[in-house]
Short mmCIF file of C-alpha atoms and ligand atoms in Angstrom, two decimals:
data_model
loop_
_atom_site.label_atom_id
_atom_site.label_comp_id
_atom_site.label_asym_id
_atom_site.label_seq_id
_atom_site.Cartn_x
_atom_site.Cartn_y
_atom_site.Cartn_z
CA MET A 1 16.33 -5.01 -29.34
CA LYS A 2 19.73 -4.01 -28.10
CA HIS A 3 19.37 -0.72 -26.27
CA ILE A 4 20.34 1.09 -23.07
CA ASP A 5 17.98 2.08 -20.24
CA VAL A 6 17.43 5.81 -19.86
CA ALA A 7 18.11 5.30 -16.13
CA ASP A 8 21.65 4.13 -16.88
CA ILE A 9 22.28 6.89 -19.42
CA LEU A 10 21.23 9.60 -16.98
CA LYS A 11 23.69 8.30 -14.40
CA GLY A 12 26.34 9.67 -16.75
CA ASP A 13 28.25 6.47 -17.53
CA PHE A 14 27.68 6.74 -21.28
CA LEU A 15 29.05 10.22 -21.86
CA GLY A 16 30.77 10.40 -25.28
CA LYS A 17 29.45 6.99 -26.29
CA GLU A 18 27.09 6.01 -29.05
CA VAL A 19 23.89 4.40 -27.72
CA VAL A 20 20.46 3.20 -28.80
CA VAL A 21 17.47 4.12 -26.61
CA CYS A 22 13.81 3.15 -26.89
CA GLY A 23 10.82 4.86 -25.30
CA TRP A 24 7.75 7.01 -25.67
CA VAL A 25 7.74 10.65 -26.65
CA ARG A 26 6.43 12.72 -23.74
CA THR A 27 6.70 16.10 -25.47
CA SER A 28 8.47 17.56 -28.43
CA ARG A 29 9.20 21.02 -29.74
CA ASP A 30 10.71 22.60 -32.76
CA SER A 31 12.94 25.65 -32.65
CA GLY A 32 14.11 26.43 -36.15
CA ALA A 33 17.08 24.35 -37.10
CA VAL A 34 16.84 22.12 -34.06
CA ALA A 35 14.03 19.94 -32.73
CA PHE A 36 13.78 18.34 -29.29
CA ALA A 37 11.93 15.24 -28.10
CA GLU A 38 11.66 14.24 -24.45
CA LEU A 39 11.88 10.47 -24.30
CA SER A 40 10.74 8.36 -21.36
CA ASP A 41 11.26 4.63 -21.14
CA GLY A 42 9.94 4.38 -17.59
CA THR A 43 13.19 3.04 -16.11
CA CYS A 44 13.55 6.23 -14.10
CA PHE A 45 11.49 9.28 -13.27
CA SER A 46 13.37 11.66 -15.58
CA ARG A 47 13.32 11.74 -19.34
CA LEU A 48 16.14 11.90 -21.83
CA GLN A 49 16.26 14.85 -24.17
CA VAL A 50 16.86 13.84 -27.77
CA VAL A 51 18.30 16.67 -29.89
CA ILE A 52 17.71 16.62 -33.62
CA ASP A 53 19.78 18.75 -35.97
CA LYS A 54 17.20 19.20 -38.73
CA ASN A 55 19.85 20.08 -41.33
CA ALA A 56 21.60 16.77 -40.80
CA LEU A 57 18.65 14.47 -40.09
CA ARG A 58 15.21 14.16 -41.63
CA VAL A 59 12.78 12.80 -39.06
CA ASP A 60 9.44 11.17 -39.77
CA PRO A 61 6.94 13.68 -38.24
CA GLU A 62 5.16 10.72 -36.60
CA CYS A 63 8.25 10.29 -34.40
CA MET A 64 7.65 13.71 -32.85
CA LYS A 65 4.08 13.12 -31.73
CA THR A 66 3.24 12.80 -28.06
CA GLY A 67 2.80 9.14 -27.14
CA ALA A 68 4.68 7.73 -30.13
CA ALA A 69 7.04 4.84 -29.43
CA VAL A 70 10.45 5.45 -30.99
CA CYS A 71 13.97 4.19 -31.11
CA ALA A 72 16.81 6.71 -31.28
CA LYS A 73 20.51 6.24 -31.93
CA GLY A 74 23.22 8.79 -31.31
CA GLU A 75 25.98 10.13 -29.09
CA ILE A 76 25.45 11.01 -25.43
CA VAL A 77 26.77 14.52 -24.82
CA ARG A 78 26.69 17.04 -21.99
CA ALA A 79 23.40 18.91 -21.97
CA TYR A 80 23.57 22.22 -23.80
CA ARG A 81 21.55 23.84 -21.06
CA GLY A 82 21.66 22.93 -17.38
CA GLU A 83 23.20 19.81 -15.95
CA GLY A 84 23.09 16.25 -17.13
CA VAL A 85 23.30 14.68 -20.56
CA GLU A 86 21.32 14.50 -23.77
CA LEU A 87 21.36 12.46 -26.93
CA ASN A 88 22.45 13.93 -30.25
CA ALA A 89 20.32 11.94 -32.64
CA ALA A 90 21.93 10.33 -35.69
CA GLU A 91 18.87 8.14 -36.43
CA ILE A 92 15.30 7.99 -35.18
CA SER A 93 12.87 5.27 -36.16
CA LEU A 94 9.20 4.89 -35.40
CA LEU A 95 8.16 1.77 -33.46
CA GLY A 96 4.50 2.66 -32.96
CA SER A 97 2.69 5.80 -34.05
CA CYS A 98 0.26 7.58 -31.73
CA PRO A 99 -2.79 9.35 -33.13
CA PRO A 100 -3.96 12.76 -31.86
CA GLU A 101 -6.81 11.09 -29.90
CA TYR A 102 -4.16 9.92 -27.40
CA PRO A 103 -5.90 10.85 -24.15
CA ILE A 104 -2.74 11.92 -22.34
CA GLN A 105 -1.85 15.31 -23.66
CA LYS A 106 0.34 18.08 -22.37
CA LYS A 107 -2.48 19.95 -20.67
CA LYS A 108 -2.81 18.71 -17.12
CA SER A 109 -5.48 16.02 -16.79
CA THR A 110 -7.26 15.58 -13.48
CA LEU A 111 -6.62 12.49 -11.39
CA ALA A 112 -10.32 11.63 -11.66
CA TYR A 113 -10.11 11.70 -15.45
CA LEU A 114 -6.97 9.58 -15.45
CA ARG A 115 -8.71 7.02 -13.22
CA GLY A 116 -10.92 6.26 -16.22
CA ILE A 117 -7.89 5.27 -18.32
CA PRO A 118 -5.86 3.05 -15.98
CA HIS A 119 -4.13 1.43 -18.96
CA LEU A 120 -2.58 4.74 -20.06
CA ARG A 121 -2.27 6.83 -16.90
CA LEU A 122 1.00 5.14 -15.91
CA ARG A 123 2.69 7.15 -18.66
CA THR A 124 2.15 10.40 -16.77
CA ASN A 125 4.68 11.85 -14.34
CA THR A 126 2.40 11.42 -11.35
CA PHE A 127 1.70 7.73 -11.86
CA ASN A 128 5.23 7.03 -12.97
CA ALA A 129 6.35 8.45 -9.62
CA VAL A 130 3.66 6.67 -7.55
CA PHE A 131 4.44 3.20 -8.84
CA ARG A 132 8.16 3.73 -8.70
CA VAL A 133 7.85 4.67 -5.00
CA ARG A 134 5.54 1.72 -4.43
CA SER A 135 8.17 -0.60 -5.87
CA VAL A 136 10.97 0.92 -3.76
CA ALA A 137 8.82 0.60 -0.62
CA ALA A 138 7.96 -3.03 -1.38
CA GLN A 139 11.60 -3.95 -1.77
CA ALA A 140 12.47 -2.10 1.44
CA VAL A 141 9.83 -4.18 3.26
CA HIS A 142 11.61 -7.39 2.29
CA ARG A 143 14.99 -5.90 3.15
CA TYR A 144 13.82 -4.72 6.58
CA PHE A 145 12.64 -8.18 7.57
CA ARG A 146 15.49 -10.09 5.98
CA GLU A 147 18.02 -8.02 7.92
CA ARG A 148 16.25 -9.09 11.12
CA ASN A 149 15.96 -12.87 10.70
CA TYR A 150 12.30 -12.99 9.66
CA VAL A 151 11.06 -15.79 7.43
CA TYR A 152 8.87 -14.67 4.53
CA VAL A 153 5.83 -16.93 4.25
CA ASN A 154 3.00 -17.00 1.71
CA THR A 155 -0.35 -17.65 3.28
CA PRO A 156 -3.33 -19.01 1.33
CA ILE A 157 -5.62 -16.68 -0.58
CA ILE A 158 -8.54 -19.11 -0.54
CA THR A 159 -9.53 -19.88 3.02
CA ALA A 160 -12.28 -21.40 5.10
CA SER A 161 -11.80 -19.17 8.15
CA ASP A 162 -12.78 -15.54 8.54
CA CYS A 163 -9.84 -14.01 10.40
CA GLU A 164 -11.39 -10.68 11.32
CA GLY A 165 -14.79 -12.29 12.01
CA ALA A 166 -16.56 -9.34 10.45
CA GLY A 167 -18.34 -11.35 7.75
CA GLU A 168 -16.75 -9.39 4.92
CA MET A 169 -15.43 -12.29 2.90
CA PHE A 170 -15.90 -12.72 -0.83
CA ARG A 171 -17.28 -16.17 -1.44
CA VAL A 172 -15.35 -18.63 -3.62
CA THR A 173 -17.67 -21.05 -5.36
CA THR A 174 -18.04 -23.17 -8.47
CA GLN A 175 -21.74 -23.78 -7.92
CA PRO A 176 -23.79 -22.73 -10.96
CA ALA A 177 -25.82 -19.54 -10.69
CA ASN A 178 -29.06 -21.56 -10.83
CA ALA A 179 -27.97 -24.18 -8.26
CA LYS A 180 -30.93 -25.73 -6.45
CA TYR A 181 -30.44 -26.57 -2.81
CA ALA A 182 -32.61 -27.22 0.20
CA SER A 183 -30.31 -25.65 2.77
CA GLU A 184 -27.09 -23.67 3.03
CA GLU A 185 -25.42 -26.80 4.32
CA GLU A 186 -26.38 -28.75 1.22
CA TYR A 187 -25.27 -25.90 -1.04
CA PHE A 188 -21.79 -25.79 0.46
CA SER A 189 -21.44 -29.57 0.73
CA LYS A 190 -21.87 -29.77 -3.04
CA ASP A 191 -19.44 -26.93 -3.64
CA PHE A 192 -15.81 -27.27 -4.79
CA PHE A 193 -14.28 -27.61 -1.32
CA GLY A 194 -17.28 -29.35 0.24
CA GLN A 195 -17.65 -26.40 2.59
CA ARG A 196 -17.94 -22.64 2.58
CA ALA A 197 -14.80 -20.93 1.28
CA GLY A 198 -13.78 -17.36 0.62
CA LEU A 199 -10.97 -14.98 -0.24
CA SER A 200 -8.76 -14.27 2.74
CA VAL A 201 -9.20 -10.98 4.60
CA SER A 202 -5.83 -11.46 6.32
CA GLY A 203 -2.98 -13.95 6.46
CA GLN A 204 -2.71 -13.59 10.22
CA LEU A 205 -4.10 -16.93 11.38
CA GLU A 206 -1.72 -18.89 9.16
CA GLY A 207 1.00 -16.37 10.05
CA GLU A 208 0.58 -17.31 13.71
CA VAL A 209 1.09 -20.96 12.76
CA ALA A 210 4.39 -20.07 11.10
CA ALA A 211 5.49 -17.77 13.94
CA THR A 212 5.16 -20.62 16.44
CA ALA A 213 7.83 -22.45 14.45
CA PHE A 214 10.11 -19.72 13.09
CA SER A 215 9.61 -17.07 15.84
CA LYS A 216 9.58 -14.20 13.36
CA ILE A 217 7.68 -14.28 10.09
CA TYR A 218 5.99 -11.88 7.74
CA THR A 219 3.58 -12.10 4.86
CA PHE A 220 3.24 -9.61 2.06
CA GLY A 221 0.32 -10.31 -0.19
CA PRO A 222 -3.21 -9.48 -1.22
CA SER A 223 -6.18 -9.28 1.17
CA PHE A 224 -9.80 -9.04 0.14
CA ARG A 225 -12.68 -7.28 1.85
CA ALA A 226 -16.26 -7.34 0.67
CA GLU A 227 -17.14 -4.39 2.90
CA ASN A 228 -19.42 -1.80 1.39
CA SER A 229 -17.03 1.09 2.02
CA ASN A 230 -16.81 3.39 -0.94
CA THR A 231 -14.22 5.78 0.47
CA THR A 232 -10.87 7.20 -0.61
CA ARG A 233 -9.07 4.71 1.66
CA HIS A 234 -10.88 1.43 1.08
CA LEU A 235 -10.40 -1.14 -1.65
CA ALA A 236 -11.94 -4.57 -2.13
CA GLU A 237 -8.48 -5.91 -3.00
CA PHE A 238 -5.45 -4.46 -1.26
CA TRP A 239 -2.02 -5.56 -0.10
CA GLN A 240 -1.09 -6.15 3.48
CA ILE A 241 2.26 -6.62 5.22
CA GLU A 242 1.70 -8.83 8.24
CA PRO A 243 4.59 -9.64 10.59
CA GLU A 244 3.92 -12.11 13.40
CA VAL A 245 6.41 -12.33 16.24
CA ALA A 246 6.73 -14.93 18.99
CA PHE A 247 7.90 -13.89 22.46
CA ALA A 248 6.61 -10.36 21.79
CA GLU A 249 4.07 -8.48 23.88
CA LEU A 250 2.17 -5.34 22.91
CA PRO A 251 4.96 -2.82 23.71
CA ASP A 252 7.43 -4.97 21.75
CA ILE A 253 5.29 -5.07 18.62
CA ILE A 254 4.58 -1.33 18.88
CA GLY A 255 8.35 -0.82 18.82
CA ILE A 256 8.69 -3.04 15.76
CA ALA A 257 5.87 -1.28 13.90
CA GLN A 258 7.40 2.11 14.58
CA GLU A 259 10.87 0.99 13.57
CA MET A 260 9.58 -0.56 10.34
CA ILE A 261 7.59 2.52 9.29
CA LYS A 262 10.64 4.73 9.86
CA TYR A 263 12.87 2.32 7.95
CA LEU A 264 10.49 2.34 4.99
CA ILE A 265 10.23 6.13 5.01
CA ARG A 266 14.01 6.49 5.06
CA ALA A 267 14.31 4.03 2.20
CA VAL A 268 11.86 6.04 0.10
CA LEU A 269 13.62 9.34 0.92
CA ASP A 270 17.02 7.85 0.04
CA GLU A 271 16.06 5.83 -3.01
CA SER A 272 13.35 7.97 -4.63
CA PRO A 273 14.60 11.55 -4.16
CA GLU A 274 13.33 12.79 -7.53
CA GLU A 275 9.90 11.33 -6.99
CA ILE A 276 9.61 12.79 -3.47
CA GLU A 277 10.70 16.18 -4.82
CA PHE A 278 7.95 15.91 -7.43
CA PHE A 279 5.27 15.00 -4.87
CA ASP A 280 6.47 17.79 -2.60
CA ARG A 281 6.04 20.31 -5.42
CA PHE A 282 2.85 19.14 -7.05
CA ILE A 283 0.89 16.85 -4.70
CA GLU A 284 1.56 17.69 -1.02
CA LYS A 285 3.49 20.81 -0.12
CA GLY A 286 5.95 20.08 2.68
CA LEU A 287 5.86 16.32 2.15
CA LYS A 288 9.63 15.90 2.34
CA GLU A 289 9.85 17.79 5.61
CA LYS A 290 6.94 15.76 7.00
CA LEU A 291 8.62 12.47 6.11
CA ARG A 292 11.97 13.56 7.53
CA ASN A 293 10.30 14.56 10.78
CA VAL A 294 8.38 11.30 11.05
CA ALA A 295 11.56 9.31 10.42
CA GLU A 296 13.35 11.19 13.22
CA SER A 297 10.75 11.61 15.98
CA GLU A 298 8.97 9.31 18.43
CA PHE A 299 5.39 8.37 17.62
CA ALA A 300 2.78 9.18 20.25
CA VAL A 301 1.02 6.46 22.27
CA CYS A 302 -2.43 7.13 23.69
CA ASP A 303 -4.79 4.82 25.55
CA TYR A 304 -8.21 4.42 23.91
CA THR A 305 -9.92 5.59 27.10
CA GLU A 306 -7.80 8.73 27.11
CA ALA A 307 -8.51 9.22 23.38
CA ILE A 308 -12.24 9.17 24.11
CA GLU A 309 -11.73 11.88 26.76
CA LEU A 310 -9.75 14.01 24.29
CA LEU A 311 -12.47 13.63 21.66
CA LYS A 312 -15.22 14.49 24.13
CA LYS A 313 -13.38 17.67 25.10
CA ALA A 314 -12.82 18.59 21.43
CA ASP A 315 -14.34 21.78 20.17
CA VAL A 316 -15.67 20.01 17.06
CA GLU A 317 -19.07 18.72 15.95
CA PHE A 318 -18.40 15.10 14.99
CA VAL A 319 -20.88 13.32 12.71
CA TYR A 320 -20.50 10.09 14.68
CA PRO A 321 -21.01 10.18 18.45
CA VAL A 322 -18.04 9.75 20.76
CA GLU A 323 -18.67 7.26 23.51
CA TRP A 324 -16.57 4.73 25.40
CA GLY A 325 -17.23 1.35 23.79
CA LYS A 326 -17.76 2.68 20.27
CA ASP A 327 -15.21 2.31 17.50
CA LEU A 328 -13.29 5.37 16.35
CA GLN A 329 -14.43 6.73 12.99
CA THR A 330 -12.10 8.32 10.44
CA GLU A 331 -13.10 11.82 11.61
CA HIS A 332 -12.07 10.92 15.16
CA GLU A 333 -8.83 9.31 14.04
CA LYS A 334 -7.95 12.35 11.98
CA TYR A 335 -8.72 14.72 14.84
CA LEU A 336 -6.44 12.80 17.19
CA THR A 337 -3.50 12.57 14.86
CA GLU A 338 -3.87 15.92 13.05
CA VAL A 339 -5.16 18.25 15.78
CA VAL A 340 -4.03 16.71 19.07
CA PHE A 341 -0.76 14.93 18.35
CA HIS A 342 0.39 16.33 14.97
CA ARG A 343 2.22 13.06 14.31
CA PRO A 344 1.57 9.33 14.06
CA VAL A 345 -0.14 7.96 17.17
CA PHE A 346 -0.72 4.44 18.47
CA VAL A 347 -4.13 4.22 20.15
CA THR A 348 -3.99 1.27 22.54
CA ASN A 349 -6.26 -0.97 24.60
CA TYR A 350 -9.55 -0.83 22.74
CA PRO A 351 -12.78 -2.21 24.21
CA MET A 352 -12.95 -5.96 23.72
CA ASP A 353 -16.39 -5.90 22.10
CA ILE A 354 -15.38 -3.85 19.07
CA LYS A 355 -12.25 -5.84 18.28
CA ALA A 356 -11.51 -9.30 16.85
CA PHE A 357 -11.73 -12.53 18.84
CA TYR A 358 -8.01 -13.31 18.79
CA MET A 359 -6.78 -10.30 20.77
CA LYS A 360 -5.23 -10.73 24.21
CA GLN A 361 -7.68 -9.89 26.95
CA ASN A 362 -6.42 -7.31 29.43
CA PRO A 363 -6.74 -7.94 33.19
CA ASP A 364 -9.46 -5.25 33.43
CA GLY A 365 -11.85 -7.68 31.69
CA LYS A 366 -13.07 -4.91 29.35
CA THR A 367 -10.24 -4.11 26.97
CA VAL A 368 -7.79 -5.95 24.72
CA ALA A 369 -4.06 -5.45 24.09
CA ALA A 370 -4.64 -4.02 20.64
CA THR A 371 -3.45 -0.88 18.93
CA ASP A 372 -4.15 0.99 15.71
CA LEU A 373 -1.53 3.30 14.25
CA LEU A 374 -3.16 6.51 13.04
CA VAL A 375 -1.38 8.99 10.78
CA PRO A 376 -2.29 12.54 9.73
CA GLY A 377 -4.17 12.75 6.44
CA ILE A 378 -5.29 9.13 6.39
CA GLY A 379 -6.21 7.74 9.80
CA GLU A 380 -5.55 4.05 10.48
CA ILE A 381 -2.70 2.48 8.56
CA ILE A 382 -1.85 -0.37 10.95
CA GLY A 383 -4.08 -2.76 12.89
CA CYS A 384 -2.05 -4.51 15.60
CA SER A 385 -2.42 -6.66 18.70
CA GLU A 386 -0.93 -9.10 21.09
CA ARG A 387 -2.73 -12.41 20.54
CA GLU A 388 -4.60 -14.32 23.23
CA ALA A 389 -2.23 -17.18 24.07
CA ASP A 390 -4.42 -18.75 26.77
CA TYR A 391 -6.53 -21.63 25.45
CA GLU A 392 -9.51 -21.17 27.76
CA LYS A 393 -9.72 -17.42 27.32
CA LEU A 394 -9.49 -17.72 23.52
CA LEU A 395 -12.14 -20.41 23.44
CA ALA A 396 -14.44 -18.26 25.60
CA ALA A 397 -13.98 -15.26 23.29
CA MET A 398 -14.86 -17.39 20.26
CA LYS A 399 -17.92 -18.86 21.93
CA ALA A 400 -19.10 -15.40 22.98
CA ARG A 401 -19.00 -14.49 19.28
CA LYS A 402 -20.86 -17.67 18.35
CA MET A 403 -17.99 -18.85 16.17
CA ASN A 404 -17.73 -22.40 14.89
CA THR A 405 -14.79 -23.51 17.02
CA ASP A 406 -14.32 -26.75 15.02
CA ALA A 407 -13.25 -24.66 12.05
CA TYR A 408 -10.46 -23.13 14.17
CA ARG A 409 -9.14 -26.40 15.63
CA GLN A 410 -5.59 -25.89 14.35
CA TYR A 411 -5.54 -22.29 15.57
CA LEU A 412 -6.66 -23.41 19.01
CA ASP A 413 -4.03 -26.18 19.01
CA LEU A 414 -1.32 -23.52 18.96
CA ARG A 415 -2.47 -22.64 22.49
CA ILE A 416 -2.07 -26.25 23.61
CA PHE A 417 1.30 -27.23 22.14
CA GLY A 418 3.96 -24.87 23.48
CA SER A 419 1.88 -21.71 23.61
CA VAL A 420 3.89 -18.48 23.79
CA PRO A 421 3.10 -14.79 24.03
CA HIS A 422 3.04 -13.46 20.47
CA SER A 423 1.97 -10.35 18.62
CA GLY A 424 1.60 -9.06 15.10
CA PHE A 425 0.21 -6.37 12.91
CA GLY A 426 -1.10 -5.62 9.46
CA LEU A 427 0.11 -2.58 7.53
CA GLY A 428 -2.15 -1.62 4.64
CA PHE A 429 0.40 -1.18 1.87
CA GLU A 430 -1.68 1.17 -0.28
CA ARG A 431 -2.37 3.40 2.71
CA PHE A 432 1.36 3.53 3.40
CA VAL A 433 2.03 4.50 -0.22
CA MET A 434 -0.61 7.23 0.09
CA TYR A 435 1.14 8.53 3.18
CA VAL A 436 4.59 8.75 1.61
CA THR A 437 3.43 10.19 -1.72
CA GLY A 438 0.68 12.53 -0.49
CA MET A 439 -1.82 10.95 -2.90
CA GLU A 440 -5.28 11.35 -1.42
CA ASN A 441 -7.21 8.57 -3.13
CA ILE A 442 -6.28 4.92 -2.65
CA ARG A 443 -7.38 4.28 -6.27
CA ASP A 444 -4.43 6.38 -7.38
CA VAL A 445 -1.79 4.17 -5.75
CA THR A 446 -3.17 0.91 -7.19
CA LEU A 447 -2.59 -0.28 -10.74
CA PHE A 448 -6.13 -1.54 -11.30
CA PRO A 449 -8.22 -0.63 -8.24
CA ARG A 450 -11.18 -2.80 -7.28
CA SER A 451 -13.86 -1.25 -5.12
CA VAL A 452 -17.62 -1.53 -4.59
CA GLY A 453 -19.30 -1.38 -7.99
CA SER A 454 -16.06 -0.86 -9.89
CA ILE A 455 -13.69 -3.30 -11.57
CA VAL A 456 -12.14 -1.41 -14.48
O1 4AD B 1 -7.07 -3.63 10.90
P1 4AD B 1 -7.13 -4.80 9.95
O2 4AD B 1 -8.45 -5.31 9.57
O3 4AD B 1 -6.25 -5.92 10.67
C1 4AD B 1 -6.08 -7.20 10.25
O4 4AD B 1 -6.49 -7.67 9.20
C2 4AD B 1 -5.20 -8.00 11.16
N1 4AD B 1 -5.47 -9.42 10.93
C3 4AD B 1 -3.76 -7.64 10.91
C4 4AD B 1 -2.80 -8.40 11.78
O5 4AD B 1 -2.79 -8.20 12.98
N2 4AD B 1 -2.02 -9.27 11.20
O6 4AD B 1 -6.31 -4.43 8.63
C5 4AD B 1 -4.96 -4.04 8.71
C6 4AD B 1 -4.69 -2.85 7.83
C7 4AD B 1 -5.50 -1.61 8.19
O7 4AD B 1 -4.90 -0.89 9.23
C8 4AD B 1 -5.47 -0.84 6.89
O8 4AD B 1 -4.26 -0.14 6.72
C9 4AD B 1 -5.53 -1.96 5.86
O9 4AD B 1 -5.07 -3.14 6.49
N3 4AD B 1 -6.89 -2.15 5.35
C10 4AD B 1 -7.31 -1.75 4.16
N4 4AD B 1 -6.68 -1.10 3.15
C11 4AD B 1 -7.40 -0.81 2.06
N5 4AD B 1 -8.69 -1.17 1.87
C12 4AD B 1 -9.36 -1.83 2.84
N6 4AD B 1 -10.63 -2.20 2.64
C13 4AD B 1 -8.67 -2.14 4.05
N7 4AD B 1 -9.01 -2.78 5.19
C14 4AD B 1 -7.92 -2.77 5.96
MG1 MG B 2 -8.31 -2.24 11.72
#
């Protein structure tokens, strides 16, 4: 169908011209001789007002119902009220009627209710804005790296190695549900790949392979975690941005992570001003100011050991105990970033025993050159580290964790053939989108969220 995007019409280029537009009726109202329909085609956040002179045009009442899909033809004129333009309808035709049971009505529905209708919720202002910002941020990610000589690589989704070593992989199998087997070994030897396989929790290990050829690479794709975490910030399927950089040590990669986050925030502020305005008004008061500040100011850096001291001194009853050697829980992360630092903070040099095998061991023999970036409202959004580049030390760390080193032969080889210092991080894309939109539940920044016990 030949028609013009509402986005292009609202830019003003079509003033005085006759156009055809298609979209869904968001609301309509009748005021005597004139009727109005707000049309959204999803190409921009705003809607186009269609003005109907009832004396000149008879409109099928179905065309005026909320949710109906219609096509309207007419002249684009300056809006009668306020700024902008509107369409003076000469013709309106119905493409698809929408019965009164349409679950998205004018009265404000709760986010929890809308979660139950993921196939329709995108037609609301909130979700329109969320996914538009998500798209802008995704494109800014590619732009950021392309401007800096990174190669974009696609790492496998099905893998035989567990990158994080936390045993949270979904299994990939074609074995029948009633498969008979004498041992695990036999079960997997008869399986599709002849060995145990799963969905990747991270593209890092393959990313390191690519970084030792191209120096700077990034991945941007789905990760899967079978962890039993039913929280507002965990999904079983989420997207991760994982740069991997050769000749970079921990302070270098911290600089890159900070620069990238600021770049992405600026891109969203510049390219999605209407959406940010909307979130600022209806979702998180002061969001715009927060984002501007974050884009302009230095992030804090705090050693894990110092963080533990700060938490111990805190005048707060934490649910989880604070002790050197224990991982930080969300409540601790939030306290540090919201109460102590009031801004994003990199916590560095975590105890070796609570972190993954691949992290560079610090000279103290107890900690690793790792950092998590914590932000107010969410907690961890980035997991980052310098990688252990020394063959013997890496091998020892793997053995200490009782890992099958044969399965990581290629990964170990990278430490034999021209090993270099290198570092990387993983930014949880949904958590970033939560941060820039103020949305508080990760299920509300994902088209079709998958989490424990839920695959709608
Ligand atoms: O800290 P994680 O587990 O780090 C890695 O996977 C590294 N291999 C990354 C790297 O160095 N290349 O995960 C990285 C980020 C977290 O900080 C978080 O933002 C996000 O991924 N994340 C999740 N997001 C949603 N749901 C989950 N279940 C998540 N698990 C991690
Ligand atoms: Mg982590």
